[in-house]
mmCIF file of C-alpha atoms and ligand atoms in Angstrom:
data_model
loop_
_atom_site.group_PDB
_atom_site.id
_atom_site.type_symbol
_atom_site.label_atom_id
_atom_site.label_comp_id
_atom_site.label_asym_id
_atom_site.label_seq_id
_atom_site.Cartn_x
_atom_site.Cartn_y
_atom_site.Cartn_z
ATOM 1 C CA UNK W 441 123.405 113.301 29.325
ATOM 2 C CA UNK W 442 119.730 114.847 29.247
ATOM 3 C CA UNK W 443 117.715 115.316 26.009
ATOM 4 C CA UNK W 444 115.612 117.538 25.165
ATOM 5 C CA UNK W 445 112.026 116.675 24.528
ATOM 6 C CA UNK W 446 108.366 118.436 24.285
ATOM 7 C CA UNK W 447 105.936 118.218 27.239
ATOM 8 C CA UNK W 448 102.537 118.021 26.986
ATOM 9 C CA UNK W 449 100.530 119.838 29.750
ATOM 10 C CA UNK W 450 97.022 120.041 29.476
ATOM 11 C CA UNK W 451 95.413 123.145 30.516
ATOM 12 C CA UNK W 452 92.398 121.309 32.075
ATOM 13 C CA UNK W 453 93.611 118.170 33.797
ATOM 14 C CA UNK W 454 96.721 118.947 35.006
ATOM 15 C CA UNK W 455 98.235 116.407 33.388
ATOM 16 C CA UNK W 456 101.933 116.250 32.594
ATOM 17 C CA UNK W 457 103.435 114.321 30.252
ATOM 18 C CA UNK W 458 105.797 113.208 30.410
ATOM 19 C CA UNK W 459 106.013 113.517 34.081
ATOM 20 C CA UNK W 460 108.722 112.545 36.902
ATOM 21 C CA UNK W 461 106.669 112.946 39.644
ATOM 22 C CA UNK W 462 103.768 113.334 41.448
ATOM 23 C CA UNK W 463 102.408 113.786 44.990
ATOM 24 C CA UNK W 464 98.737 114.227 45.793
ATOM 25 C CA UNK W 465 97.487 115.957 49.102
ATOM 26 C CA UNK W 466 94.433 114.886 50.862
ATOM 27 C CA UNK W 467 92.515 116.721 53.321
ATOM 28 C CA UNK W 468 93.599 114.976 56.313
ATOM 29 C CA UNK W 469 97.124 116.198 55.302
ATOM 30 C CA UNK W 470 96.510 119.829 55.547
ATOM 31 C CA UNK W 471 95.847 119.304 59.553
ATOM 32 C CA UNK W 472 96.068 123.121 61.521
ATOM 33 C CA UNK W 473 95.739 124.799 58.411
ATOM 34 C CA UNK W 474 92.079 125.742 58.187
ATOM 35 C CA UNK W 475 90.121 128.074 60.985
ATOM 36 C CA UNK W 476 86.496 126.058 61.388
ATOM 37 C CA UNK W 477 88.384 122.625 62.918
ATOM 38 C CA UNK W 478 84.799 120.854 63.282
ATOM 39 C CA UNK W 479 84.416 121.473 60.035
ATOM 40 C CA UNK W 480 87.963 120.426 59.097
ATOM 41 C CA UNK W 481 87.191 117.171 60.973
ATOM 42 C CA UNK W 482 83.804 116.280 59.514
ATOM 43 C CA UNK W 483 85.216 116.544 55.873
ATOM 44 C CA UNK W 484 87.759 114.562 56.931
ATOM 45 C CA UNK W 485 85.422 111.517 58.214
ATOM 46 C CA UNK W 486 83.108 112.128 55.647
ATOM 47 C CA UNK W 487 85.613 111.281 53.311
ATOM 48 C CA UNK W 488 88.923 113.278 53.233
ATOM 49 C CA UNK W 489 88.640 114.473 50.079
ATOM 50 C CA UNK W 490 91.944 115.422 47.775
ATOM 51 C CA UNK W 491 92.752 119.144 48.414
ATOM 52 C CA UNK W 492 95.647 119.300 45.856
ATOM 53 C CA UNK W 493 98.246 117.178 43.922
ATOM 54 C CA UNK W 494 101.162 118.241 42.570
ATOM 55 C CA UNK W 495 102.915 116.884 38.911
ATOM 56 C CA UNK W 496 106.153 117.488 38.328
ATOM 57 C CA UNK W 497 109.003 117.680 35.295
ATOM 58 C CA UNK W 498 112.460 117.969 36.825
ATOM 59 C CA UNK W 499 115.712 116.445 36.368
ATOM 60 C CA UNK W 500 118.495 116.608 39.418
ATOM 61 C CA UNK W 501 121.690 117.410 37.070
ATOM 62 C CA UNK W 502 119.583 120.626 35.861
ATOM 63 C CA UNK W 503 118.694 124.256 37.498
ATOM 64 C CA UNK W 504 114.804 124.659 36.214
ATOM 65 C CA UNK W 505 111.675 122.616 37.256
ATOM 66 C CA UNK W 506 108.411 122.838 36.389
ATOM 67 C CA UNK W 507 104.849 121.316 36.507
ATOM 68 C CA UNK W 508 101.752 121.972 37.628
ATOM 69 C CA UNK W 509 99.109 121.856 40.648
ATOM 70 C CA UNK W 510 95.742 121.061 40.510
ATOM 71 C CA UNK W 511 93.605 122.364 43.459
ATOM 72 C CA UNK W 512 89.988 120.980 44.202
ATOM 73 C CA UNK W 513 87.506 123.445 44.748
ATOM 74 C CA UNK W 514 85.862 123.287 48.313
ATOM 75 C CA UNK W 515 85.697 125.111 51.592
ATOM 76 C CA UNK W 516 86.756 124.108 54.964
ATOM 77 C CA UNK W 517 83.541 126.810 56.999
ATOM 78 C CA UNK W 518 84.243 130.064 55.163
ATOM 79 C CA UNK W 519 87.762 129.456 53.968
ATOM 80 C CA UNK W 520 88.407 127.598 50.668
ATOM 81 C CA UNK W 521 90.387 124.678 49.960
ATOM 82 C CA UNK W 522 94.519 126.439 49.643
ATOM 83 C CA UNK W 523 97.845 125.319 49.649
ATOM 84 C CA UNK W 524 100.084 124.951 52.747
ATOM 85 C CA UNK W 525 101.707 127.605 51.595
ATOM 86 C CA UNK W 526 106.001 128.100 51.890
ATOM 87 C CA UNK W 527 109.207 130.366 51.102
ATOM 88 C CA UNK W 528 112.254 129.226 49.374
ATOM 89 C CA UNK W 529 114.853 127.668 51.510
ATOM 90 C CA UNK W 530 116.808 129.322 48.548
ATOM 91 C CA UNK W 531 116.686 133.212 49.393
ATOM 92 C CA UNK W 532 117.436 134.268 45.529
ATOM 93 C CA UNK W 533 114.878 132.167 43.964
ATOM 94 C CA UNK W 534 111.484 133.505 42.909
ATOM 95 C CA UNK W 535 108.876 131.336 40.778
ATOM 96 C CA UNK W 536 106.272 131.680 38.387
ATOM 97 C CA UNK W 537 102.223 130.267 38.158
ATOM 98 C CA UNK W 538 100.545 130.378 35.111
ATOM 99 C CA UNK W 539 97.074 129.643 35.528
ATOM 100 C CA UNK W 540 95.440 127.462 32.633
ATOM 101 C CA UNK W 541 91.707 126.953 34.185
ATOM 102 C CA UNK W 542 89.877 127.811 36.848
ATOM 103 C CA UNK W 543 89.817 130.557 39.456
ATOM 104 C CA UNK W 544 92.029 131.581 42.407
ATOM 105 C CA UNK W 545 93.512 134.133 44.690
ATOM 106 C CA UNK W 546 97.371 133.938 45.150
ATOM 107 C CA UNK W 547 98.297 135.309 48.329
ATOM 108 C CA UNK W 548 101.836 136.271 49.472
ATOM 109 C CA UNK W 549 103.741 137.582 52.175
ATOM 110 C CA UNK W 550 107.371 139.274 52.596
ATOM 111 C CA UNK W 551 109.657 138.431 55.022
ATOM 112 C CA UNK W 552 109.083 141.542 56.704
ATOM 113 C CA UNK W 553 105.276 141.589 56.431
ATOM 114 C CA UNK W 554 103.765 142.782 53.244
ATOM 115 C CA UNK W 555 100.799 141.365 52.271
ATOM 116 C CA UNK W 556 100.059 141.102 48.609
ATOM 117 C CA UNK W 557 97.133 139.227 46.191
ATOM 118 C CA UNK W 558 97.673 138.317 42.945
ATOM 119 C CA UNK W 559 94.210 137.259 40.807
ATOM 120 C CA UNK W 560 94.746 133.645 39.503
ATOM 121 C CA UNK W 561 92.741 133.478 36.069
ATOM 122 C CA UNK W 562 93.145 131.833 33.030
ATOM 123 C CA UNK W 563 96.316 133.371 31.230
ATOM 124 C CA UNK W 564 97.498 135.309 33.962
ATOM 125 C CA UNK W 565 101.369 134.536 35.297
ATOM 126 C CA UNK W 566 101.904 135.731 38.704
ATOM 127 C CA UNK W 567 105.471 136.722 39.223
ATOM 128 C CA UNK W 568 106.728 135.447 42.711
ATOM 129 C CA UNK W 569 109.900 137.514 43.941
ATOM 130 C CA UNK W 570 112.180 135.784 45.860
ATOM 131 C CA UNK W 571 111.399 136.198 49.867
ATOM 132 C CA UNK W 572 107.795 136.063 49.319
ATOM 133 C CA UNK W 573 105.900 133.298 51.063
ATOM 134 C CA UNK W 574 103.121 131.948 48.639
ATOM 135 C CA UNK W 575 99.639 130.171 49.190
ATOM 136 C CA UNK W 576 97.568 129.413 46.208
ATOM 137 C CA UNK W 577 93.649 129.266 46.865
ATOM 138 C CA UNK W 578 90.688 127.813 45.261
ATOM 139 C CA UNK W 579 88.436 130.408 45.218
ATOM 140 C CA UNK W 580 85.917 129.242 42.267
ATOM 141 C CA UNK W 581 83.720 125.623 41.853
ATOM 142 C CA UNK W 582 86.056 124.411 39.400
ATOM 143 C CA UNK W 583 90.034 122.575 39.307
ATOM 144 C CA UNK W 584 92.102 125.485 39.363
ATOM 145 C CA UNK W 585 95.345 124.342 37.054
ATOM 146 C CA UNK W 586 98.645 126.239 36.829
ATOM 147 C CA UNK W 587 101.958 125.762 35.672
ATOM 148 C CA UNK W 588 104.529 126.319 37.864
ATOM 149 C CA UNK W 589 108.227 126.948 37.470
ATOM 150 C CA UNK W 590 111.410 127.491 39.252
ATOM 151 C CA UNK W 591 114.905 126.605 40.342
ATOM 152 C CA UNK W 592 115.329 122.741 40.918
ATOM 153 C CA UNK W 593 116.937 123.366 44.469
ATOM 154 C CA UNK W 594 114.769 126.199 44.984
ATOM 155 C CA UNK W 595 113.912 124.156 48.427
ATOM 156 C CA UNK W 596 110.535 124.451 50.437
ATOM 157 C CA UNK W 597 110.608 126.178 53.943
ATOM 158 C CA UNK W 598 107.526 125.188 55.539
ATOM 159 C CA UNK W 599 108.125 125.976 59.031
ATOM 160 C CA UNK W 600 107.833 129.597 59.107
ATOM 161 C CA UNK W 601 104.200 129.652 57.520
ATOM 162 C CA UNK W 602 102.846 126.501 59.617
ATOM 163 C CA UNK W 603 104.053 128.325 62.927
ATOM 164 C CA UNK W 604 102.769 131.496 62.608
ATOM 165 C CA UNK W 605 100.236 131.503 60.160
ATOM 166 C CA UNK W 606 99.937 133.931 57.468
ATOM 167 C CA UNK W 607 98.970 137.247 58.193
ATOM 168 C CA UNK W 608 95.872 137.473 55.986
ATOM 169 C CA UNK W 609 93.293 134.816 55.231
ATOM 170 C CA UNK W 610 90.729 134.974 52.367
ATOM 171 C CA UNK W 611 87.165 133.932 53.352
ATOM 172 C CA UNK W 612 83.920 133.768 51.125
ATOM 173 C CA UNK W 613 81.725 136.508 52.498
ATOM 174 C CA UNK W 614 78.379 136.311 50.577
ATOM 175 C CA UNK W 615 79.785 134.177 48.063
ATOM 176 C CA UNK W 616 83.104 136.703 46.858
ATOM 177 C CA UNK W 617 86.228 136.015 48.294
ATOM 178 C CA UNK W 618 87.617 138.428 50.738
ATOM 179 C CA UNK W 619 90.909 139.358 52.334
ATOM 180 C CA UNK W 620 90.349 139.752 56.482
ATOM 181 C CA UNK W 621 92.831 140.074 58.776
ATOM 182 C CA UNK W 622 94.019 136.305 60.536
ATOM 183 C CA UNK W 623 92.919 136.779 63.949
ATOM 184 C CA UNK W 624 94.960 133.632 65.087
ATOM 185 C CA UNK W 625 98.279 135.118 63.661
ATOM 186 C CA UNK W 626 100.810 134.823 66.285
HETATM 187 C C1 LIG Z 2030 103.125 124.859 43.610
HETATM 188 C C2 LIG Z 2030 104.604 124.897 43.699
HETATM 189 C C3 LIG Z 2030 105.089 123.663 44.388
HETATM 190 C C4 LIG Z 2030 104.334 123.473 45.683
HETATM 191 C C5 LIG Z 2030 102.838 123.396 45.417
HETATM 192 C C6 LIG Z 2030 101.970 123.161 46.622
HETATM 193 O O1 LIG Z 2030 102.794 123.888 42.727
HETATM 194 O O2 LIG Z 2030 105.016 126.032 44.414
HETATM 195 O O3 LIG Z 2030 106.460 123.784 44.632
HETATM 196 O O4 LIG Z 2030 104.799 122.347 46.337
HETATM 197 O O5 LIG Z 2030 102.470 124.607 44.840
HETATM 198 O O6 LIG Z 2030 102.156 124.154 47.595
HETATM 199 P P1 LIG Z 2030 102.711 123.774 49.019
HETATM 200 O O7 LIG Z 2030 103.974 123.013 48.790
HETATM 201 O O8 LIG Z 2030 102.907 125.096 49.705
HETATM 202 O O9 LIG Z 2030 101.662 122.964 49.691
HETATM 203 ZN ZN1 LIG Z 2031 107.253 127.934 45.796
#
C-alpha cells in the first residue's frame, strides 16, 4: 500500500526529497545534439561538464510522477546547453514544467510541424499538450530548476527528435537568445 507523505523540493537546488531517483547527464552524453562539433569535443576533453540531471518522485503502482531537472548554464558555439529533447511514447499524455529559478526557453514541436516557445521564468508553468515534442534550454548564466509532472508510463520516444532534429534551434545572437531556422533538419 503507498502512503502519502510531503515532498520537499527546493526551488534553487533541485533537490528532492524525498527522492526515488536520479540520473545526471554529462556532456559527453548529449553526442550529435549540438551544431559547433569542435566545440562539442573540446568541452568534452576539457572536462565534460554536467549538462543536466534529472530527480525524480514516482512510484510504479501509481499514474502521476514528478520531479525536477536542473540544467547547467553553458553553450556548446552559439547554442546553449538543452535537453535531448522527446515525445510521449504515450500519445494522450501531456506534462507540465514549473520553473522555480533561473532562465530558459522551452521549445516544442507537433507531430505535424508546429513550432512553438514557451518563456521558462520563475513561476511560469508551461502546459505541454500531448503530441508535442519538448526541449528545455538554458538560456541564462544560472541553474535553471523546474518541476516537472506527468503520467508514470507517460514513456520517452527519443528516436524521432535524435533522427531528424528539431525544426528550430535557439542560438545566442549578441547575447539574446534567438529562434533560427535548423539548417541541418532533415
Ligand atoms: C524533464 C522531463 C523528464 C526528462 C527530462 C530531460 O525533466 O520531461 O521526463 O527526462 O526533462 O529531458 P530529456 O529526457 O529529453 O533529455
Ligand atoms: Zn516529457
Amino acid at each position: 500500500m503507498l502512503f502519502p507523505e510531503g515532498v520537499a523540493i527546493d526551488g534553487l537546488s533541485g533537490e528532492v526529497t524525498p527522492s526515488t531517483g536520479r540520473y545526471t547527464k554529462k556532456l559527453s552524453e548529449l553526442g550529435g545534439l549540438f551544431r559547433d562539433t569542435a566545440a562539442f569535443d573540446k568541452a568534452v576533453a576539457a572536462g565534460d561538464p554536467v549538462a543536466y540531471e534529472v530527480v525524480d518522485y514516482r512510484k510504479e503502482e501509481c499514474d502521476i510522477a514528478f520531479g525536477t531537472t536542473i540544467m547547467m548554464p553553458g553553450k556548446i558555439g552559439d547554442e546553449y546547453f538543452m535537453t535531448r529533447g522527446h515525445f510521449h511514447e504515450r500519445k494522450d499524455c501531456g506534462e507540465g514544467y514549473y520553473t522555480q529559478s533561473g532562465q530558459g526557453l522551452l521549445l516544442l514541436e507537433s507531430r505535424d510541424g508546429e513550432v512553438r516557445t514557451v518563456e521558462m521564468k520563475p513561476g511560469v508553468c508551461a502546459f505541454i499538450p500531448p503530441e508535442w515534442a519538448h526541449r528545455s534550454i538554458n538560456t541564462g548564466d544560472e541553474k535553471l530548476v523546474f518541476v516537472w509532472f506527468c503520467a508514470t508510463d507517460a514513456g520517452h520516444d527519443y528516436g524521432t527528435i535524435r533522427e531528424r532534429g528539431m525544426r528550430k534551434l535557439v542560438v545566442d545572437k549578441g547575447g539574446k537568445p534567438t529562434l533560427v531556422d535548423n539548417p541541418d533538419f532533415a
